[in-house]
Amino acid sequence: MKLIKQFCSFVGKEIDIKQASLINIIRSEIAEKGAISFPRFWHQALLHEKFGYYMKQDVFNKDGDFVTSVEISQMFNELIGIWLLNTFQHIGVLDNNFRPTNQKMHILEFGPGLGTLSSNVLRVFAQFNLLENIQYSYVEYSDYMRKKQQEAVLKQLQKSNIYPKYEYNNQKVEKFESAEVNLKWFKMYEHFLYEETREGQHCDPVLILAHEFFDALPVNIFEYSGGQWCEKLVGLDQDGKTLKFILSNGPNQNVQKILNPDKYFSPEIKKLIKEGDTIEISPQSGVIANSLAELIAKVGGAALIIDYGEKRAFSDSIRAIQRHKLMDKNDILNKPGDCDLSAYVNFMALEQAALKVEGIKVPELMTQGNWLEQMGIQARLQILCKNANKATEKRLQSEYERLVHSNQMGSNFKFMCIHRTKNNNLFPFIQDAQQIYY
């Protein structure tokens, strides 16, 4: 929790309004305090209160900088909704006939984007007459994105004649409530934990969604130089304006605290390390994965993590996207606030962090293509195409291929599940399904 607080508490330094651009703010900080860590730069670039990339604009659609699976097709979102209902039944929140029990269907979504996923999930629930006894919680740092999400979700609920009443807003939570649905927006995960799990507070089992959330968490970069590990920091070039990567003067505190090379690398790997080798580590990712596992162990439920990455560490995966194109790596540091930053997810690190909690299981990863096929995307595609015109049918087929085919998003994106050991065989994370590759 300490790292979560640290990650979410940075505040940009106040400067003269005439110099009020993000790169000038970062330059001033470096000039005053010296080189900064890459996670510090990352946080400012994405989440600076005024100029951060996610704080000021809509970036998730065809008119923004990138499109996610959520925005590509309703089929993706609908199958997430079906998985949620199936899992609620599996853990006993819904009975064997998929009818509500005395427990709430509680969903927690990290980084909800434009609210598209949750809007579609609620639409699926409505189709099964299950828009009742629901709590949907959101963790969203950006005030701008929270408003976008609220507009989308409330609009969807109104189609079912549900009009949640705005309850209140404080620094920790915004609430919208009706007899059927309770919506809560939290700026930080720690606010959710305090509101929902503090002593004396009852929390029903919670199903957690994190779609392209972990790839947006910052990474520390370490480089092997002169026979020792150093951290790559962000400093100023000789012109005093251009930001560039520089190495720490030998092993700094983060080398020992975050990398800890004596423990991180096996003797066999140490023999292979050579000058210039780099490794990326996201300490916040491990902290959050461990905290999610603790939450699941305490109250019940499961987490579905969807992102691009592998079960290994990466050395050069950081990328910036602007207008649907990858930026040159040399430009990453000098356009803060104007482009997205992300890094491949080390699912092995997430798994190891989760498994530190007693009573937790992490099944084998599934590719996105495999997961969607197991959940019935082909059947859904056929139903949607049945009464569609030729243009719509062609669009739906294209969406299917983009989501599922291995040469597109089907193999790069992975689905990871964290659940209680006693809730075994949580579909489709079962051995027979995992062996099929698309």
Coordinates of C-alpha atoms in Angstrom, one line a residue:
M1 CA 0.0 0.0 0.0
K2 CA 2.9 2.3 0.6
L3 CA 4.0 2.1 -3.0
I4 CA 0.4 2.7 -4.2
K5 CA 0.3 5.9 -2.1
Q6 CA 3.6 7.0 -3.4
F7 CA 2.7 6.4 -7.0
C8 CA -0.5 8.4 -6.7
S9 CA 0.6 11.3 -4.6
F10 CA 3.0 13.2 -6.9
V11 CA 2.1 16.8 -7.5
G12 CA 3.5 19.1 -10.2
K13 CA 5.6 22.0 -9.0
E14 CA 3.9 25.4 -9.4
I15 CA 5.6 27.6 -11.9
D16 CA 5.0 30.9 -13.8
I17 CA 1.9 30.6 -16.0
K18 CA 3.9 31.7 -19.0
Q19 CA 6.1 28.6 -18.6
A20 CA 3.1 26.3 -18.0
S21 CA 3.8 23.4 -20.2
L22 CA 4.5 19.9 -19.0
I23 CA 8.0 19.7 -20.5
N24 CA 8.9 23.0 -18.8
I25 CA 7.6 21.7 -15.5
I26 CA 9.8 18.6 -15.8
R27 CA 12.8 20.6 -16.9
S28 CA 12.5 22.9 -13.9
E29 CA 12.3 19.9 -11.5
I30 CA 15.4 18.4 -13.0
A31 CA 17.3 21.7 -13.0
E32 CA 16.4 22.2 -9.3
K33 CA 16.7 18.6 -7.9
G34 CA 18.8 16.7 -10.5
A35 CA 17.9 13.7 -12.7
I36 CA 14.6 12.1 -11.9
S37 CA 13.5 8.5 -12.0
F38 CA 11.7 7.3 -15.1
P39 CA 8.6 6.4 -13.1
R40 CA 8.5 10.0 -11.9
F41 CA 8.6 11.2 -15.5
W42 CA 6.0 8.6 -16.4
H43 CA 3.6 9.7 -13.7
Q44 CA 3.9 13.4 -14.8
A45 CA 3.5 12.5 -18.5
L46 CA 0.3 10.5 -17.9
L47 CA -1.2 11.9 -14.7
H48 CA -0.1 15.4 -14.1
E49 CA -3.2 17.1 -12.8
K50 CA -3.4 19.7 -15.6
F51 CA -1.2 18.5 -18.4
G52 CA -1.1 14.7 -18.0
Y53 CA -2.1 12.6 -21.1
Y54 CA -5.1 10.9 -19.4
M55 CA -6.2 14.1 -17.6
K56 CA -7.1 16.3 -20.5
Q57 CA -8.4 14.3 -23.5
D58 CA -10.3 11.4 -25.0
V59 CA -7.6 9.0 -26.2
F60 CA -9.3 5.7 -26.5
N61 CA -11.2 5.8 -29.9
K62 CA -10.5 6.1 -33.6
D63 CA -10.2 9.9 -33.2
G64 CA -7.7 9.5 -30.3
D65 CA -4.3 7.8 -30.2
F66 CA -5.2 4.1 -29.9
V67 CA -8.1 1.7 -29.9
T68 CA -8.5 -1.1 -27.4
S69 CA -10.4 -4.4 -27.7
V70 CA -13.2 -2.8 -25.7
E71 CA -13.7 -0.2 -28.3
I72 CA -13.3 -2.6 -31.3
S73 CA -16.3 -4.8 -30.8
Q74 CA -19.4 -5.3 -28.6
M75 CA -18.6 -9.0 -28.8
F76 CA -15.5 -8.6 -26.6
N77 CA -17.5 -6.7 -23.9
E78 CA -20.5 -9.1 -24.0
L79 CA -18.3 -12.1 -23.4
I80 CA -16.7 -10.3 -20.4
G81 CA -20.3 -9.8 -19.1
I82 CA -21.1 -13.5 -19.6
W83 CA -17.9 -14.5 -17.8
L84 CA -18.9 -12.2 -14.9
L85 CA -22.3 -13.9 -14.6
N86 CA -20.9 -17.4 -14.9
T87 CA -18.3 -16.6 -12.2
F88 CA -20.8 -15.1 -9.9
Q89 CA -22.8 -18.3 -10.2
H90 CA -19.6 -20.4 -9.7
I91 CA -18.7 -18.6 -6.4
G92 CA -22.3 -18.7 -5.1
V93 CA -23.4 -15.0 -5.6
L94 CA -26.0 -16.3 -8.1
D95 CA -27.8 -19.5 -7.5
N96 CA -27.8 -22.6 -9.8
N97 CA -30.6 -20.9 -11.8
F98 CA -28.6 -17.7 -12.2
R99 CA -30.9 -15.8 -9.9
P100 CA -29.7 -13.4 -7.2
T101 CA -29.0 -14.5 -3.6
N102 CA -28.7 -12.2 -0.6
Q103 CA -25.2 -11.1 -1.8
K104 CA -24.6 -8.2 -4.1
M105 CA -23.0 -8.7 -7.5
H106 CA -20.0 -6.5 -6.8
I107 CA -17.7 -5.6 -9.7
L108 CA -14.5 -3.5 -9.4
E109 CA -13.0 -2.1 -12.7
F110 CA -9.5 -0.5 -12.9
G111 CA -8.9 2.1 -15.6
P112 CA -12.4 2.0 -17.1
G113 CA -11.5 4.0 -20.2
L114 CA -14.6 5.6 -21.8
G115 CA -17.0 3.4 -19.7
T116 CA -17.6 1.2 -22.8
L117 CA -16.9 -2.1 -21.1
S118 CA -19.1 -1.5 -18.0
S119 CA -21.9 -0.1 -20.2
N120 CA -21.9 -3.3 -22.2
V121 CA -21.6 -5.5 -19.1
L122 CA -24.7 -3.8 -17.6
R123 CA -26.5 -4.3 -21.0
V124 CA -25.8 -8.0 -20.8
F125 CA -27.0 -8.1 -17.2
A126 CA -30.2 -6.4 -18.3
Q127 CA -30.8 -9.0 -21.1
F128 CA -30.8 -11.7 -18.3
N129 CA -33.1 -9.6 -16.1
L130 CA -30.2 -9.2 -13.6
L131 CA -30.1 -5.5 -13.2
E132 CA -30.6 -5.7 -9.5
N133 CA -28.5 -5.9 -6.3
I134 CA -25.5 -4.7 -8.2
Q135 CA -22.5 -2.6 -7.0
Y136 CA -20.1 -1.4 -9.7
S137 CA -17.0 0.2 -8.4
Y138 CA -14.5 2.1 -10.6
V139 CA -10.9 3.2 -9.9
E140 CA -10.1 6.1 -12.2
Y141 CA -7.4 8.8 -11.4
S142 CA -8.5 11.2 -14.1
D143 CA -11.4 13.6 -13.4
Y144 CA -11.9 14.0 -17.1
M145 CA -12.2 10.3 -17.7
R146 CA -14.5 9.8 -14.7
K147 CA -17.0 12.2 -16.2
K148 CA -16.8 10.4 -19.5
Q149 CA -17.4 7.1 -17.8
Q150 CA -20.4 8.4 -15.8
E151 CA -22.0 9.8 -18.9
A152 CA -21.8 6.4 -20.7
V153 CA -22.9 4.2 -17.8
L154 CA -25.8 6.4 -16.8
K155 CA -27.0 6.6 -20.4
Q156 CA -27.0 2.8 -20.6
L157 CA -28.9 2.4 -17.4
Q158 CA -31.5 4.9 -18.5
K159 CA -32.4 2.5 -21.4
S160 CA -33.6 0.2 -18.6
N161 CA -35.5 3.0 -16.9
I162 CA -32.9 3.1 -14.1
Y163 CA -32.0 6.6 -13.0
P164 CA -29.3 6.4 -10.2
K165 CA -29.4 9.5 -8.0
Y166 CA -26.2 11.5 -7.5
E167 CA -25.4 11.0 -3.8
Y168 CA -22.3 12.9 -3.0
N169 CA -18.8 13.6 -4.0
N170 CA -15.7 14.0 -1.8
Q171 CA -12.0 13.5 -2.3
K172 CA -12.4 9.7 -2.0
V173 CA -15.5 8.6 -3.7
E174 CA -18.4 9.7 -6.0
K175 CA -21.7 7.9 -5.6
F176 CA -24.7 7.3 -7.8
E177 CA -27.4 5.1 -6.3
S178 CA -30.8 3.6 -7.2
A179 CA -32.8 0.6 -5.8
E180 CA -31.2 -1.6 -8.4
V181 CA -27.6 -0.3 -8.9
N182 CA -25.0 1.3 -6.7
L183 CA -22.2 3.0 -8.7
K184 CA -19.0 4.3 -7.0
W185 CA -16.0 6.1 -8.5
F186 CA -12.7 6.1 -6.6
K187 CA -9.7 8.1 -7.5
M188 CA -7.3 5.6 -6.0
Y189 CA -7.5 1.9 -5.1
E190 CA -6.6 2.7 -1.5
H191 CA -9.8 4.8 -1.3
F192 CA -11.8 1.7 -2.4
L193 CA -10.1 -0.5 0.2
Y194 CA -10.9 2.1 2.9
E195 CA -14.5 2.6 1.9
E196 CA -15.4 -1.1 1.3
T197 CA -13.2 -3.2 3.6
R198 CA -12.3 -1.2 6.7
E199 CA -13.1 -2.7 10.0
G200 CA -16.9 -3.0 10.6
Q201 CA -17.7 -2.7 6.9
H202 CA -19.2 -5.7 5.1
C203 CA -17.9 -6.4 1.6
D204 CA -19.5 -9.0 -0.6
P205 CA -17.3 -11.1 -3.0
V206 CA -15.9 -8.9 -5.7
L207 CA -15.0 -9.6 -9.4
I208 CA -12.2 -7.4 -10.6
L209 CA -11.6 -6.3 -14.1
A210 CA -8.3 -4.8 -15.2
H211 CA -8.2 -4.3 -19.0
E212 CA -5.0 -2.7 -20.2
F213 CA -4.3 -1.3 -16.8
F214 CA -1.0 -2.9 -15.8
D215 CA 0.7 -1.9 -19.0
A216 CA 0.1 1.7 -18.1
L217 CA 2.0 1.4 -14.7
P218 CA 5.5 2.9 -14.8
V219 CA 8.6 0.8 -14.9
N220 CA 12.1 1.4 -13.6
I221 CA 14.9 0.6 -16.1
F222 CA 18.2 -0.8 -15.0
E223 CA 21.3 -1.1 -17.2
Y224 CA 24.5 -3.2 -16.6
S225 CA 27.4 -0.8 -17.1
G226 CA 31.0 -1.1 -16.0
G227 CA 30.5 -4.4 -14.2
Q228 CA 27.6 -3.1 -12.1
W229 CA 23.8 -2.4 -12.3
C230 CA 22.8 1.3 -12.6
E231 CA 19.4 2.9 -13.0
K232 CA 18.4 4.8 -16.1
L233 CA 17.2 8.2 -15.0
V234 CA 15.8 11.2 -16.9
G235 CA 18.1 14.2 -17.1
L236 CA 18.8 17.2 -19.3
D237 CA 21.2 17.4 -22.3
Q238 CA 23.9 20.0 -22.4
D239 CA 21.4 22.5 -24.1
G240 CA 19.4 22.5 -20.9
K241 CA 16.2 21.8 -22.8
T242 CA 16.3 18.3 -24.3
L243 CA 15.4 15.4 -22.0
K244 CA 17.5 12.3 -22.2
F245 CA 18.3 9.1 -20.4
I246 CA 21.3 9.1 -18.2
L247 CA 22.7 6.4 -15.9
S248 CA 23.0 6.7 -12.1
N249 CA 26.5 7.0 -10.8
G250 CA 26.8 3.3 -9.9
P251 CA 24.1 1.3 -8.0
N252 CA 21.7 3.7 -6.4
Q253 CA 19.0 2.9 -3.8
N254 CA 16.5 1.6 -6.4
V255 CA 19.1 -0.9 -7.7
Q256 CA 19.2 -2.5 -4.3
K257 CA 15.5 -2.0 -3.3
I258 CA 13.7 -2.8 -6.6
L259 CA 16.1 -4.9 -8.7
N260 CA 18.2 -6.5 -5.9
P261 CA 20.4 -8.3 -8.5
D262 CA 21.9 -10.8 -6.1
K263 CA 18.5 -12.3 -5.5
Y264 CA 16.8 -11.5 -8.8
F265 CA 19.3 -13.3 -11.1
S266 CA 20.2 -17.0 -10.8
P267 CA 23.9 -18.0 -11.0
E268 CA 23.3 -19.3 -14.5
I269 CA 21.8 -16.0 -15.7
K270 CA 24.5 -13.9 -14.0
K271 CA 27.1 -15.6 -16.2
L272 CA 25.2 -14.4 -19.3
I273 CA 24.9 -10.8 -18.3
K274 CA 26.9 -8.4 -20.5
E275 CA 27.7 -4.7 -20.9
G276 CA 24.6 -2.7 -21.9
D277 CA 22.0 -5.3 -20.9
T278 CA 18.8 -3.7 -19.5
I279 CA 15.8 -4.9 -17.6
E280 CA 12.4 -3.3 -16.8
I281 CA 10.7 -3.8 -13.5
S282 CA 7.3 -2.4 -12.4
P283 CA 7.2 -2.5 -8.6
Q284 CA 3.7 -1.0 -8.5
S285 CA 2.4 -3.9 -10.5
G286 CA 3.5 -6.4 -8.0
V287 CA 2.1 -4.4 -5.1
I288 CA -1.3 -4.1 -6.7
A289 CA -1.4 -7.8 -7.8
N290 CA -0.6 -8.8 -4.2
S291 CA -3.3 -6.5 -2.8
L292 CA -5.9 -7.8 -5.2
A293 CA -5.0 -11.4 -4.1
E294 CA -5.4 -10.3 -0.5
L295 CA -8.8 -8.8 -1.2
I296 CA -10.0 -12.0 -3.0
A297 CA -8.7 -14.1 -0.1
K298 CA -10.5 -12.0 2.4
V299 CA -13.9 -11.4 0.8
G300 CA -14.0 -13.9 -2.1
G301 CA -14.2 -13.3 -5.8
A302 CA -11.7 -13.3 -8.7
A303 CA -9.7 -11.0 -10.8
L304 CA -9.5 -11.0 -14.6
I305 CA -6.4 -9.2 -15.9
I306 CA -6.2 -8.6 -19.7
D307 CA -3.1 -7.1 -21.2
Y308 CA -0.2 -7.6 -23.6
G309 CA 2.9 -9.3 -22.3
E310 CA 4.4 -12.6 -21.4
K311 CA 5.5 -14.7 -18.4
R312 CA 8.9 -13.1 -18.3
A313 CA 10.8 -9.9 -17.8
F314 CA 11.4 -7.4 -20.6
S315 CA 14.4 -5.3 -21.5
D316 CA 13.1 -2.9 -24.2
S317 CA 9.3 -2.9 -24.3
I318 CA 8.5 0.7 -23.5
R319 CA 6.5 2.4 -26.2
A320 CA 4.7 5.6 -26.9
I321 CA 1.7 5.8 -29.2
Q322 CA 0.4 9.0 -30.9
R323 CA -2.4 9.0 -33.5
H324 CA -2.4 5.2 -33.7
K325 CA 1.4 5.1 -34.6
L326 CA 4.4 4.1 -32.5
M327 CA 6.6 7.0 -31.8
D328 CA 10.4 7.0 -32.4
K329 CA 12.0 6.0 -29.1
N330 CA 14.1 9.1 -29.2
D331 CA 11.0 11.2 -28.9
I332 CA 9.4 9.5 -25.9
L333 CA 11.0 11.8 -23.4
N334 CA 10.4 15.1 -25.2
K335 CA 6.6 14.9 -25.8
P336 CA 5.3 14.4 -22.3
G337 CA 1.5 14.7 -22.0
D338 CA 1.0 14.3 -25.8
C339 CA 1.4 10.6 -26.1
D340 CA 0.6 7.4 -24.3
L341 CA 3.3 5.5 -22.5
S342 CA 3.1 1.7 -21.8
A343 CA 5.3 -1.3 -21.3
Y344 CA 4.8 -5.0 -21.7
V345 CA 3.4 -6.8 -18.7
N346 CA 5.5 -9.3 -16.9
F347 CA 2.8 -11.8 -16.0
M348 CA 5.3 -14.0 -14.1
A349 CA 5.9 -11.1 -11.6
L350 CA 2.1 -10.6 -11.2
E351 CA 1.6 -14.3 -10.5
Q352 CA 4.5 -14.5 -8.0
A353 CA 3.1 -11.5 -6.2
A354 CA -0.4 -12.9 -6.1
L355 CA 0.7 -16.4 -4.9
K356 CA 2.4 -14.9 -1.8
V357 CA -1.2 -14.8 -0.4
E358 CA -2.3 -18.0 1.2
G359 CA -5.3 -19.7 -0.4
I360 CA -4.9 -18.1 -3.8
K361 CA -4.6 -19.8 -7.2
V362 CA -3.4 -18.4 -10.6
P363 CA -4.2 -20.7 -13.5
E364 CA -2.1 -20.8 -16.6
L365 CA -2.4 -17.7 -18.9
M366 CA -4.7 -17.9 -21.9
T367 CA -4.3 -16.0 -25.1
Q368 CA -7.0 -13.6 -26.0
G369 CA -7.9 -15.6 -29.0
N370 CA -8.2 -18.8 -27.1
W371 CA -10.2 -17.2 -24.2
L372 CA -12.7 -15.6 -26.6
E373 CA -13.2 -18.8 -28.6
Q374 CA -13.8 -20.8 -25.4
M375 CA -16.3 -18.2 -24.3
G376 CA -18.3 -18.6 -27.6
I377 CA -17.3 -15.7 -29.8
Q378 CA -18.0 -17.6 -33.0
A379 CA -21.5 -18.4 -31.9
R380 CA -22.1 -14.8 -31.0
L381 CA -20.7 -13.7 -34.3
Q382 CA -23.1 -16.0 -36.2
I383 CA -26.1 -14.6 -34.2
L384 CA -25.2 -11.0 -34.9
C385 CA -24.6 -11.8 -38.6
K386 CA -27.9 -13.6 -39.1
N387 CA -30.0 -10.5 -39.6
A388 CA -27.2 -8.1 -40.6
N389 CA -26.7 -6.5 -44.0
K390 CA -23.6 -7.2 -46.0
A391 CA -21.7 -4.2 -44.8
T392 CA -22.4 -5.0 -41.1
E393 CA -21.6 -8.6 -41.6
K394 CA -18.2 -7.7 -43.1
R395 CA -17.5 -5.3 -40.2
L396 CA -18.4 -7.9 -37.6
Q397 CA -16.2 -10.5 -39.4
S398 CA -13.3 -8.0 -39.4
E399 CA -13.7 -7.3 -35.7
Y400 CA -13.7 -11.0 -34.9
E401 CA -10.5 -11.6 -36.9
R402 CA -8.8 -8.6 -35.3
L403 CA -9.6 -9.8 -31.8
V404 CA -8.9 -13.5 -32.3
H405 CA -6.4 -14.2 -35.0
S406 CA -2.8 -14.8 -33.8
N407 CA -1.3 -12.4 -36.3
Q408 CA -3.4 -9.6 -34.9
M409 CA -4.5 -9.2 -31.2
G410 CA -5.3 -12.9 -30.5
S411 CA -1.8 -14.0 -29.3
N412 CA -0.2 -10.8 -28.0
F413 CA -2.9 -10.1 -25.5
K414 CA -3.2 -12.5 -22.5
F415 CA -6.0 -13.3 -20.0
M416 CA -4.9 -13.9 -16.4
C417 CA -7.1 -15.0 -13.5
I418 CA -6.6 -14.8 -9.8
H419 CA -9.1 -16.7 -7.6
R420 CA -9.4 -18.6 -4.4
T421 CA -8.0 -22.1 -4.4
K422 CA -11.4 -23.5 -3.3
N423 CA -13.1 -22.0 -6.4
N424 CA -11.2 -24.4 -8.7
N425 CA -12.0 -25.0 -12.4
L426 CA -13.1 -21.4 -13.0
F427 CA -14.2 -21.5 -16.7
P428 CA -12.5 -21.1 -19.1
F429 CA -9.3 -21.3 -17.1
I430 CA -9.3 -25.1 -17.1
Q431 CA -6.7 -27.4 -18.5
D432 CA -8.6 -28.7 -21.5
A433 CA -9.5 -25.2 -22.7
Q434 CA -6.0 -23.9 -22.1
Q435 CA -4.4 -26.5 -24.4
I436 CA -6.2 -25.2 -27.5
Y437 CA -4.4 -22.4 -29.3
Y438 CA -5.8 -20.0 -31.8

